[in-house]
The first five atom37 places (N, CA, C, CB, O) and aatype in JSON, in Angstrom:
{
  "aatype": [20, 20, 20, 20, 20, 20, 20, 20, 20, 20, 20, 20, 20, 20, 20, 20, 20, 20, 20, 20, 20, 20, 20, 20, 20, 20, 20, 20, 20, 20, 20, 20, 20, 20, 20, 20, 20, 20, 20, 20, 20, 20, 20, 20, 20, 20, 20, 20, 20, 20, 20, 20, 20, 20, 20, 20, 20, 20, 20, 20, 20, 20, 20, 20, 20, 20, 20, 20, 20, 20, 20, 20, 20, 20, 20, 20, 20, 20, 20, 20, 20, 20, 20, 20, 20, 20, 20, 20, 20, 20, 20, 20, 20, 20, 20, 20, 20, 20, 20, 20, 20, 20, 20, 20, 20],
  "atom_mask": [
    [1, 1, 1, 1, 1],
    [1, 1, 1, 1, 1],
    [1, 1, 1, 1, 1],
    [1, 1, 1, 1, 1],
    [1, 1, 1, 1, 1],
    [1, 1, 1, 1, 1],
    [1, 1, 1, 1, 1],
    [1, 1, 1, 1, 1],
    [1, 1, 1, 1, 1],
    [1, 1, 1, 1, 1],
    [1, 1, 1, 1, 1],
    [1, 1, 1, 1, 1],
    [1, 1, 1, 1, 1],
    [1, 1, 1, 1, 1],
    [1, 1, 1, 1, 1],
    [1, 1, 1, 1, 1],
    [1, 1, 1, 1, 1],
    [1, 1, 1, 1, 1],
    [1, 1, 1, 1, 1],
    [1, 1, 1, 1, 1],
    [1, 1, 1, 1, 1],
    [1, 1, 1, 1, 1],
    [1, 1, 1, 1, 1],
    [1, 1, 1, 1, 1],
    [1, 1, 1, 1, 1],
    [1, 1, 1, 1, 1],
    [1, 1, 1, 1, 1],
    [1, 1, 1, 1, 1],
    [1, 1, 1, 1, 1],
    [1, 1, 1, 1, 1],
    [1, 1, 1, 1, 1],
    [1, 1, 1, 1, 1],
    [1, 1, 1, 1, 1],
    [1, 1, 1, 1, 1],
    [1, 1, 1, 1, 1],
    [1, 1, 1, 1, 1],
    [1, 1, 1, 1, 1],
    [1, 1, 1, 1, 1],
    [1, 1, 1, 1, 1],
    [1, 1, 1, 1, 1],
    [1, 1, 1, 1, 1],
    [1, 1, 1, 1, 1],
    [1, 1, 1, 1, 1],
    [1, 1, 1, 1, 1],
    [1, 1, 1, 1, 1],
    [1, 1, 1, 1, 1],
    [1, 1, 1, 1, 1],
    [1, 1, 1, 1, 1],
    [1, 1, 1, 1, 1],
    [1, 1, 1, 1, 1],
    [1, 1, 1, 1, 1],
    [1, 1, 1, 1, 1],
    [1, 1, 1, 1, 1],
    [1, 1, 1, 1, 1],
    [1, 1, 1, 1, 1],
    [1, 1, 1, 1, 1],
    [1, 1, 1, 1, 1],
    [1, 1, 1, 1, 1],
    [1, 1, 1, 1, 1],
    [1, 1, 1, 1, 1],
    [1, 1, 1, 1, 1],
    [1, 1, 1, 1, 1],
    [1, 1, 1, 1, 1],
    [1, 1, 1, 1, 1],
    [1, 1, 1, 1, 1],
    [1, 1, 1, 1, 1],
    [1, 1, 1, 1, 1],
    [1, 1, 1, 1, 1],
    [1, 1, 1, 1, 1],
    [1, 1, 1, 1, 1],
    [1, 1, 1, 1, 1],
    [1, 1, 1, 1, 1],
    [1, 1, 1, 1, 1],
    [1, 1, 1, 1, 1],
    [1, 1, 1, 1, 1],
    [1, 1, 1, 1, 1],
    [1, 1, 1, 1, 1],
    [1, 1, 1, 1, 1],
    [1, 1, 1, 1, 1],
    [1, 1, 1, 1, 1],
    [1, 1, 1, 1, 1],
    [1, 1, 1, 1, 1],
    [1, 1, 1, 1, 1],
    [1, 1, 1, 1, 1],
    [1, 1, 1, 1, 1],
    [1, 1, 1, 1, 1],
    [1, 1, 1, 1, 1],
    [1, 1, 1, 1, 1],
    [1, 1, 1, 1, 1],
    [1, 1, 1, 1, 1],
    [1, 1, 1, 1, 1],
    [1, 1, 1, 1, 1],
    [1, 1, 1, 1, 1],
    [1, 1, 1, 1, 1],
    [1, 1, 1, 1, 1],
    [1, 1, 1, 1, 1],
    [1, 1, 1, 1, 1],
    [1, 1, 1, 1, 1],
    [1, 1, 1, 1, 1],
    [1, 1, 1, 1, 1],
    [1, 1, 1, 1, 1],
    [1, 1, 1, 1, 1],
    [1, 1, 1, 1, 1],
    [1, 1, 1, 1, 1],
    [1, 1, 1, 1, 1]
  ],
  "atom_positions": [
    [[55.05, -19.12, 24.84], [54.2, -18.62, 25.9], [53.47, -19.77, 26.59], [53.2, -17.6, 25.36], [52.47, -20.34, 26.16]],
    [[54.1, -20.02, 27.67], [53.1, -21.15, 28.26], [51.63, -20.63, 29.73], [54.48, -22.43, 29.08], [51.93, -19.85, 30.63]],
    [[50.89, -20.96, 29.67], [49.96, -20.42, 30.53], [49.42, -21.75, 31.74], [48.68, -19.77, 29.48], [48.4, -22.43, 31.89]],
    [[50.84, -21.63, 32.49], [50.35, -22.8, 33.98], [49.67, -22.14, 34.52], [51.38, -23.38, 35.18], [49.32, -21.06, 34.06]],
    [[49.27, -22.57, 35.64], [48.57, -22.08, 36.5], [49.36, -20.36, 36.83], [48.51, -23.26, 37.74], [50.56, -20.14, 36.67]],
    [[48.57, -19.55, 37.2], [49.18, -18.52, 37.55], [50.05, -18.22, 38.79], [48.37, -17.84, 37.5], [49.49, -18.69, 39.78]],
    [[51.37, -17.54, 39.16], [50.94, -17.32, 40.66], [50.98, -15.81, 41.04], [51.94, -18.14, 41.69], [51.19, -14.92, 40.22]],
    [[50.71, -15.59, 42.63], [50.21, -14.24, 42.37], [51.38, -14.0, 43.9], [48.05, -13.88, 42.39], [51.55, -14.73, 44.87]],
    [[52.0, -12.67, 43.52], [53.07, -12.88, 45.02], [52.66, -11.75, 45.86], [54.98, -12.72, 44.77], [52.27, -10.68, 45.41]],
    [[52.79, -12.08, 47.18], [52.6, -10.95, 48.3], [53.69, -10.15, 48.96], [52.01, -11.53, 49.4], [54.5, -10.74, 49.68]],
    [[53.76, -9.18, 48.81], [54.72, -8.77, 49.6], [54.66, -9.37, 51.17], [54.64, -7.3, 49.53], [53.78, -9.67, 51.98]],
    [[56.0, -9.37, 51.11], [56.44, -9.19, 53.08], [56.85, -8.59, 53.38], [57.13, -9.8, 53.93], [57.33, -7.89, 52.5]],
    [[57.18, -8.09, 54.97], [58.34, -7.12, 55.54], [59.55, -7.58, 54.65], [58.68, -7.32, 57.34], [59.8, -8.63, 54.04]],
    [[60.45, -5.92, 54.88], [61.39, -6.51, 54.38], [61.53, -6.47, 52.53], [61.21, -7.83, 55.04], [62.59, -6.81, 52.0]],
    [[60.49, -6.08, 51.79], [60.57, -5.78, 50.82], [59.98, -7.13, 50.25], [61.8, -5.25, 50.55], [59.03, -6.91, 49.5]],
    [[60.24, -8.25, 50.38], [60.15, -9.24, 49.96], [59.38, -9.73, 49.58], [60.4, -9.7, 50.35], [58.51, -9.85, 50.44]],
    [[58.94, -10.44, 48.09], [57.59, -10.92, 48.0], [57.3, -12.55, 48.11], [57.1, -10.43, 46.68], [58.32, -13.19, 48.37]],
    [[56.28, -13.21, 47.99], [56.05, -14.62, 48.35], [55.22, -14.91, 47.44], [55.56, -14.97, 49.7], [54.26, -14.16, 47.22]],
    [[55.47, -16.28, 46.62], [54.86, -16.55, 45.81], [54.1, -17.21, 45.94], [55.26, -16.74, 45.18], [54.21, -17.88, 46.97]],
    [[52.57, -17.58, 44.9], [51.39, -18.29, 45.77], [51.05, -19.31, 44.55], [49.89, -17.13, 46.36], [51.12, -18.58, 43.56]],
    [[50.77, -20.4, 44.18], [50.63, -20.88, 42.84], [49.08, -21.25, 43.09], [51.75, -22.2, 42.35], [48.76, -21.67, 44.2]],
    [[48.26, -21.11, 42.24], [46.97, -21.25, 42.22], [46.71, -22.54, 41.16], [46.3, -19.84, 41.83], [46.83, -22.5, 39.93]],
    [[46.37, -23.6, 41.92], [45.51, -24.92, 41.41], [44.28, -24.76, 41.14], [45.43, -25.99, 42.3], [43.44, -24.15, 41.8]],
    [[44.12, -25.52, 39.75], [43.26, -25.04, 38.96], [41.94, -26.61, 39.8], [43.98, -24.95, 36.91], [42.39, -27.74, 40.0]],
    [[41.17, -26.42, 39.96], [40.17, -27.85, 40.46], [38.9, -27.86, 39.45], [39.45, -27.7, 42.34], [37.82, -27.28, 39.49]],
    [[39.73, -29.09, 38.21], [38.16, -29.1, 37.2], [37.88, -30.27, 36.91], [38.11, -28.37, 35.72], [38.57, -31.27, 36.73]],
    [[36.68, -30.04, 36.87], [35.94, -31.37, 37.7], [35.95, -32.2, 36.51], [34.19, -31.17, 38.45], [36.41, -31.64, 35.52]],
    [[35.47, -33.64, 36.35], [35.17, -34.53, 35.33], [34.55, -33.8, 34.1], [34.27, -35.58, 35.87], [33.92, -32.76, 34.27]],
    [[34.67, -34.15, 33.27], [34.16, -33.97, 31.84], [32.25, -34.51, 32.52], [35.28, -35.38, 30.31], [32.03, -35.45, 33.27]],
    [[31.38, -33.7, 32.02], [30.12, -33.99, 32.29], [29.72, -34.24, 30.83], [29.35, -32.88, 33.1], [30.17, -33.42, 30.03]],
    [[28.9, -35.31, 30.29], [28.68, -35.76, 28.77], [27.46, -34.85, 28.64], [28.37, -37.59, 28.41], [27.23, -33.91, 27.87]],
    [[26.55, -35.53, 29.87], [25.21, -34.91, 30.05], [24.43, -33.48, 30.15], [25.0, -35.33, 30.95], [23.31, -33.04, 29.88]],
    [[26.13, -32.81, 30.88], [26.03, -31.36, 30.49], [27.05, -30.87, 30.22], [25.54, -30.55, 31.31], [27.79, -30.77, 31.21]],
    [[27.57, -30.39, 29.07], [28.66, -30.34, 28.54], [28.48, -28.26, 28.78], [28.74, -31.34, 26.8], [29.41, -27.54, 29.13]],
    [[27.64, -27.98, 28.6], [27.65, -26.36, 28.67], [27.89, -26.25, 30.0], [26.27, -25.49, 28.23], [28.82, -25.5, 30.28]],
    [[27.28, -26.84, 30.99], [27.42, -26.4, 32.32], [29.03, -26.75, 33.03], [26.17, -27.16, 33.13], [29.44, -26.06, 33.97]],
    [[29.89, -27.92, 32.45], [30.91, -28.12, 32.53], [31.78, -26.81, 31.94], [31.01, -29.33, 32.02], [32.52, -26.15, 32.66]],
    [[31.65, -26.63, 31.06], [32.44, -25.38, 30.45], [32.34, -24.3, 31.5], [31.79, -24.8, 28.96], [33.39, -24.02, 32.07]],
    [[31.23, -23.65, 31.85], [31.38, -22.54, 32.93], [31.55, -22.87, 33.94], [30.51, -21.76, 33.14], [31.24, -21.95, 34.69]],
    [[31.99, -23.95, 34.62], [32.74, -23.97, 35.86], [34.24, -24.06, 35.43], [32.29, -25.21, 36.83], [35.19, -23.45, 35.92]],
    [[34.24, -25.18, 34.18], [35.99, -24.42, 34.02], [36.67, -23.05, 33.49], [36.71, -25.21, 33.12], [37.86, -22.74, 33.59]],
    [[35.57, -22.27, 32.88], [35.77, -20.89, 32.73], [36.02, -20.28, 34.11], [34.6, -20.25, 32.03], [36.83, -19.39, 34.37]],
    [[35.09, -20.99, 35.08], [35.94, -19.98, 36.52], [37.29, -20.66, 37.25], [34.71, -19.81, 38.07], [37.96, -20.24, 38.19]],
    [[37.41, -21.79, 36.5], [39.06, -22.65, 37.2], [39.89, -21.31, 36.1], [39.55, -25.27, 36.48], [40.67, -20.52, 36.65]],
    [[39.59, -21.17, 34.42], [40.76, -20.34, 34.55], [40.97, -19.52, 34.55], [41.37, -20.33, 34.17], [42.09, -19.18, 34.17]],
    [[39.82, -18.39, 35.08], [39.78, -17.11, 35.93], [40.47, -17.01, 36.89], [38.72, -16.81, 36.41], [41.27, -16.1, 37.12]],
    [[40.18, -18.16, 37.71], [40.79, -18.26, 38.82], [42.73, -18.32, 39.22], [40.08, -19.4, 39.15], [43.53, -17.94, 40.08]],
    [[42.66, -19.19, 37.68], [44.46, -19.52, 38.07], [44.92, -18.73, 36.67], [45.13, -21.7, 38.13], [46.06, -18.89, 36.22]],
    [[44.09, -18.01, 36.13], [44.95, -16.68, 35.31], [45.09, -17.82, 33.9], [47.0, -15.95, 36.29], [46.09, -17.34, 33.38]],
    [[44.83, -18.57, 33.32], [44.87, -19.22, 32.35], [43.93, -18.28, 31.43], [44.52, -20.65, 32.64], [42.77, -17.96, 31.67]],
    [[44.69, -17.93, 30.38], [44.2, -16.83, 29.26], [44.73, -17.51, 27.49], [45.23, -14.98, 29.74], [44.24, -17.19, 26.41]],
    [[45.79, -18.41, 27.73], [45.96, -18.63, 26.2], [45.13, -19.72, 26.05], [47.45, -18.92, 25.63], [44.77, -20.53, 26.9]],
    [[44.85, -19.66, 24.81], [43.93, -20.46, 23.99], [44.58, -21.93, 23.89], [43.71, -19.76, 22.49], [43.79, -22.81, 24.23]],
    [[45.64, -22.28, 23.55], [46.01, -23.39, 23.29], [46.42, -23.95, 24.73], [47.0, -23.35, 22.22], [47.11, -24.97, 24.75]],
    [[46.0, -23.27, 26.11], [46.38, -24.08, 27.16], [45.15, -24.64, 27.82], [47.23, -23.34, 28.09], [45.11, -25.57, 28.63]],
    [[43.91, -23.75, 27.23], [42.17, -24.04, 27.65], [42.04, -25.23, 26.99], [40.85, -22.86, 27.05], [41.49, -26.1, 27.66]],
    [[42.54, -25.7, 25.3], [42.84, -26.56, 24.17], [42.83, -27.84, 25.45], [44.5, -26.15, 23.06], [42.05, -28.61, 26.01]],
    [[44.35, -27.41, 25.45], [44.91, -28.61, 26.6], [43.85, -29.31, 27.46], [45.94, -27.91, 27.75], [43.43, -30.46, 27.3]],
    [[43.51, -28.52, 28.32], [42.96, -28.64, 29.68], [41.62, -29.33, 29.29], [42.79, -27.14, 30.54], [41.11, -30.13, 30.08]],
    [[41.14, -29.1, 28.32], [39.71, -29.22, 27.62], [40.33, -31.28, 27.39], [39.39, -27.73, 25.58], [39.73, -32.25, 27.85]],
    [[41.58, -31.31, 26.61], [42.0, -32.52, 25.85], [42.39, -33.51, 26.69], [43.05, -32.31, 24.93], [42.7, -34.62, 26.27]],
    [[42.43, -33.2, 27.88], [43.21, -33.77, 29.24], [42.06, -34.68, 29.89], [43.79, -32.39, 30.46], [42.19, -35.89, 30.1]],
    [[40.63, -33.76, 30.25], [39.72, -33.91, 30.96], [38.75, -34.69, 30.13], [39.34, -32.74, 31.49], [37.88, -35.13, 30.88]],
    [[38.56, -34.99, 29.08], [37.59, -36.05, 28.13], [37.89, -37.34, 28.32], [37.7, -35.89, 26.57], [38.94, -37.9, 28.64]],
    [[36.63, -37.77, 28.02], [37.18, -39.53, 28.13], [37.05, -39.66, 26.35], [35.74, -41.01, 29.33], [36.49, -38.99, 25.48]],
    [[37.68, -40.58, 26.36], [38.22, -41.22, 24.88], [36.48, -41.55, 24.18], [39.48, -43.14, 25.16], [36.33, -41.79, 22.99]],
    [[35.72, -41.51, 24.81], [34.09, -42.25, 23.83], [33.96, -40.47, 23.25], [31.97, -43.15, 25.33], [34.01, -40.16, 22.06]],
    [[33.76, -39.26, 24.62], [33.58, -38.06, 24.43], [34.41, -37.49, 23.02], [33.95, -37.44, 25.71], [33.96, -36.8, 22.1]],
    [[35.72, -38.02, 23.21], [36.85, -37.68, 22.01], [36.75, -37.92, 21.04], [37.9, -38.06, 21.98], [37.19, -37.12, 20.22]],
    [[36.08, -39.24, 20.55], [35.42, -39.54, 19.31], [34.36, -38.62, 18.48], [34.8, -40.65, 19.59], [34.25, -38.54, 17.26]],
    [[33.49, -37.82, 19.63], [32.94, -37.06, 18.76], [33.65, -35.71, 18.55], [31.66, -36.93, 19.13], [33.21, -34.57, 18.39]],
    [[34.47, -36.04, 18.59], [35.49, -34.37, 18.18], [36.74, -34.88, 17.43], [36.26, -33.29, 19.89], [37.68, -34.14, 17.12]],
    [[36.67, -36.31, 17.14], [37.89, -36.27, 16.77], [38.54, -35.75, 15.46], [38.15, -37.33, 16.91], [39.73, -35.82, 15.14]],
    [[37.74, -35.34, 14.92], [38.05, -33.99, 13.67], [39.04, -32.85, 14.28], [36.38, -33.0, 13.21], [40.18, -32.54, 13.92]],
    [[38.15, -32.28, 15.43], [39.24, -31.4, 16.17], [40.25, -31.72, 16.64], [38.94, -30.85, 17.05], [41.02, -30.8, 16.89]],
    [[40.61, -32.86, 16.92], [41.85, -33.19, 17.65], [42.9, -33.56, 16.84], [41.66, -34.21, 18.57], [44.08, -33.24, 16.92]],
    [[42.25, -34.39, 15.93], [43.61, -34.86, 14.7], [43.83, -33.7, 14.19], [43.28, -36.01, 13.29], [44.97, -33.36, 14.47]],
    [[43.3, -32.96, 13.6], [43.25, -31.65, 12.68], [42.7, -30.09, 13.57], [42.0, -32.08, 11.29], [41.7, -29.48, 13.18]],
    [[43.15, -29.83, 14.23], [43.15, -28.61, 15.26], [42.67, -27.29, 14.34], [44.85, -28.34, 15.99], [42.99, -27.5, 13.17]],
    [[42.15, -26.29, 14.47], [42.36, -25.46, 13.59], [43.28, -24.46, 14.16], [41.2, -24.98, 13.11], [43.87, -24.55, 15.23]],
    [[43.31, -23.64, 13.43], [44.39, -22.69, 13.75], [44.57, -21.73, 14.51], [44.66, -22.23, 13.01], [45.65, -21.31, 14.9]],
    [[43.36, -21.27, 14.79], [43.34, -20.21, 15.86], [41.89, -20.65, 16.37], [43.52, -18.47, 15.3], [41.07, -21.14, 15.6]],
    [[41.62, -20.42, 17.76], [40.41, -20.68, 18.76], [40.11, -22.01, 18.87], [39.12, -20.02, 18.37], [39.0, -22.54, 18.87]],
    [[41.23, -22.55, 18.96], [41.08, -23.99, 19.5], [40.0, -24.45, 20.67], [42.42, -24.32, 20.04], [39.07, -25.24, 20.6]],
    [[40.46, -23.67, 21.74], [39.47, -23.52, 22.54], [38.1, -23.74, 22.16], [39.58, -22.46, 22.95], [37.38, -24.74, 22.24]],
    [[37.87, -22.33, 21.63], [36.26, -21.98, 21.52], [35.51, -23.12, 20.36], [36.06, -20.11, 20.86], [34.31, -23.39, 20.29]],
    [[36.73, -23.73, 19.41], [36.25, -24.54, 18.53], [35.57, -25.95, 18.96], [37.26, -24.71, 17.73], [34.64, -26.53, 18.4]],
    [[36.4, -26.39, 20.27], [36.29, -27.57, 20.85], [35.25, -27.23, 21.8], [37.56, -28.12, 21.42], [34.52, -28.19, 22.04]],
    [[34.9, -25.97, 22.51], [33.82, -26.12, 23.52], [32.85, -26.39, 22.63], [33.5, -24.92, 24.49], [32.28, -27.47, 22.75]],
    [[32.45, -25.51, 21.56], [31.19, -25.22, 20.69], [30.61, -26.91, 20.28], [31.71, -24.14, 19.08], [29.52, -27.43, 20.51]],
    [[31.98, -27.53, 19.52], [32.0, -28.5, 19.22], [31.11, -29.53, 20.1], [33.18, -28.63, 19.09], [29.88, -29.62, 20.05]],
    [[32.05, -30.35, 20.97], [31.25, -30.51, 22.38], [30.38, -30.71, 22.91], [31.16, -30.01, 22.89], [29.91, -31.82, 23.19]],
    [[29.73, -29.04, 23.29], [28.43, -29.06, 23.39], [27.5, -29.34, 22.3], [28.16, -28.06, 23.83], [26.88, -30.38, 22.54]],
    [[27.15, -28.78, 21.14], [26.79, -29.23, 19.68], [26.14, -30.71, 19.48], [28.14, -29.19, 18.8], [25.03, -31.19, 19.29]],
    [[27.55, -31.16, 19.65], [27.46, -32.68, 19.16], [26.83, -33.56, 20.18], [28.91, -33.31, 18.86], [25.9, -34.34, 19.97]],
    [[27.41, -33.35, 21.26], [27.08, -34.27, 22.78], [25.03, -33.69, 22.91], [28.58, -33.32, 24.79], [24.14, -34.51, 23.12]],
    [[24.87, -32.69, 22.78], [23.39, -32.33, 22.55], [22.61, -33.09, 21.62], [23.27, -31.02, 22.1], [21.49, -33.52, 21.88]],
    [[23.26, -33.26, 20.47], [22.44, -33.92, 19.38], [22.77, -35.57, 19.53], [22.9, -33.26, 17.76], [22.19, -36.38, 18.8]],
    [[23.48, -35.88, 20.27], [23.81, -37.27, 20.65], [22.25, -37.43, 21.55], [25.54, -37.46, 21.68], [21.31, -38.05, 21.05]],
    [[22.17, -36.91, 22.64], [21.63, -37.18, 23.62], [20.39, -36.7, 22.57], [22.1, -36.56, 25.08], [19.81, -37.67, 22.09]],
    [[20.07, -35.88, 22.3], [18.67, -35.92, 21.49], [18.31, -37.04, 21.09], [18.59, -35.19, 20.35], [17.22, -37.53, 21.38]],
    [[19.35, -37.74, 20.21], [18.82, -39.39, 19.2], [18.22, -40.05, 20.48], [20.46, -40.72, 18.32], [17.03, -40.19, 20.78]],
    [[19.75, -40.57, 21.41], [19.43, -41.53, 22.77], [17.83, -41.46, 22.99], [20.29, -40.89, 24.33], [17.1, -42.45, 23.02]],
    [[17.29, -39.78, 23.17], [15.97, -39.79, 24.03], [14.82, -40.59, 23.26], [15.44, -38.18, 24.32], [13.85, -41.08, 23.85]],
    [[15.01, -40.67, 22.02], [14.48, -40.88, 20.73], [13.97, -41.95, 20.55], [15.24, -40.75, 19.84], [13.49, -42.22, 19.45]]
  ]
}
């Protein structure tokens, strides 16, 4: 089951339908706000119909920079098994919070 972007088709005269592919637009990985990053890409994959878990995984693994990846890299070498997703947002935010707590410190 792969979950690309969605597309969504219109009919035309003629019976015919037309297909539309919906680009997903998500923005940089934010360190500083890692929750507020998450709900704008919750509406990229509302938007382009992205529903499986291991393709949010992806999209989540794509958009980090390698310093961000370090603090997850538990999740990444060793994935768990189901809610990849939700494991890595929670994660994420969590950690990148208590990072920036010390920094203020």
């Amino acid at each position: 089951m792969t979950d690309a972007p969605e597309t969504s088709q219109a009919p035309q005269a003629g019976g015919h339908s037309q297909i539309h592919r919906v680009a997903l637009k998500i923005p940089p990985f934010w360190a500083d706000e890692p929750e507020l990053w998450f709900a704008q890409l919750e509406v990229q994959f509302t938007l382009g119909g992205i529903t499986q878990d291991a393709t949010k995984y992806a999209y989540v693994l794509s958009h980090i920079e390698t310093k961000n990846a370090k603090e997850i890299k538990d999740l990444i070498t060793r994935p768990p098994d189901h809610d990849k997703y939700e494991n890595i947002k929670k994660a994420l935010i969590q950690r990148l919070s208590v990072s920036q707590e010390q920094q203020i410190r």
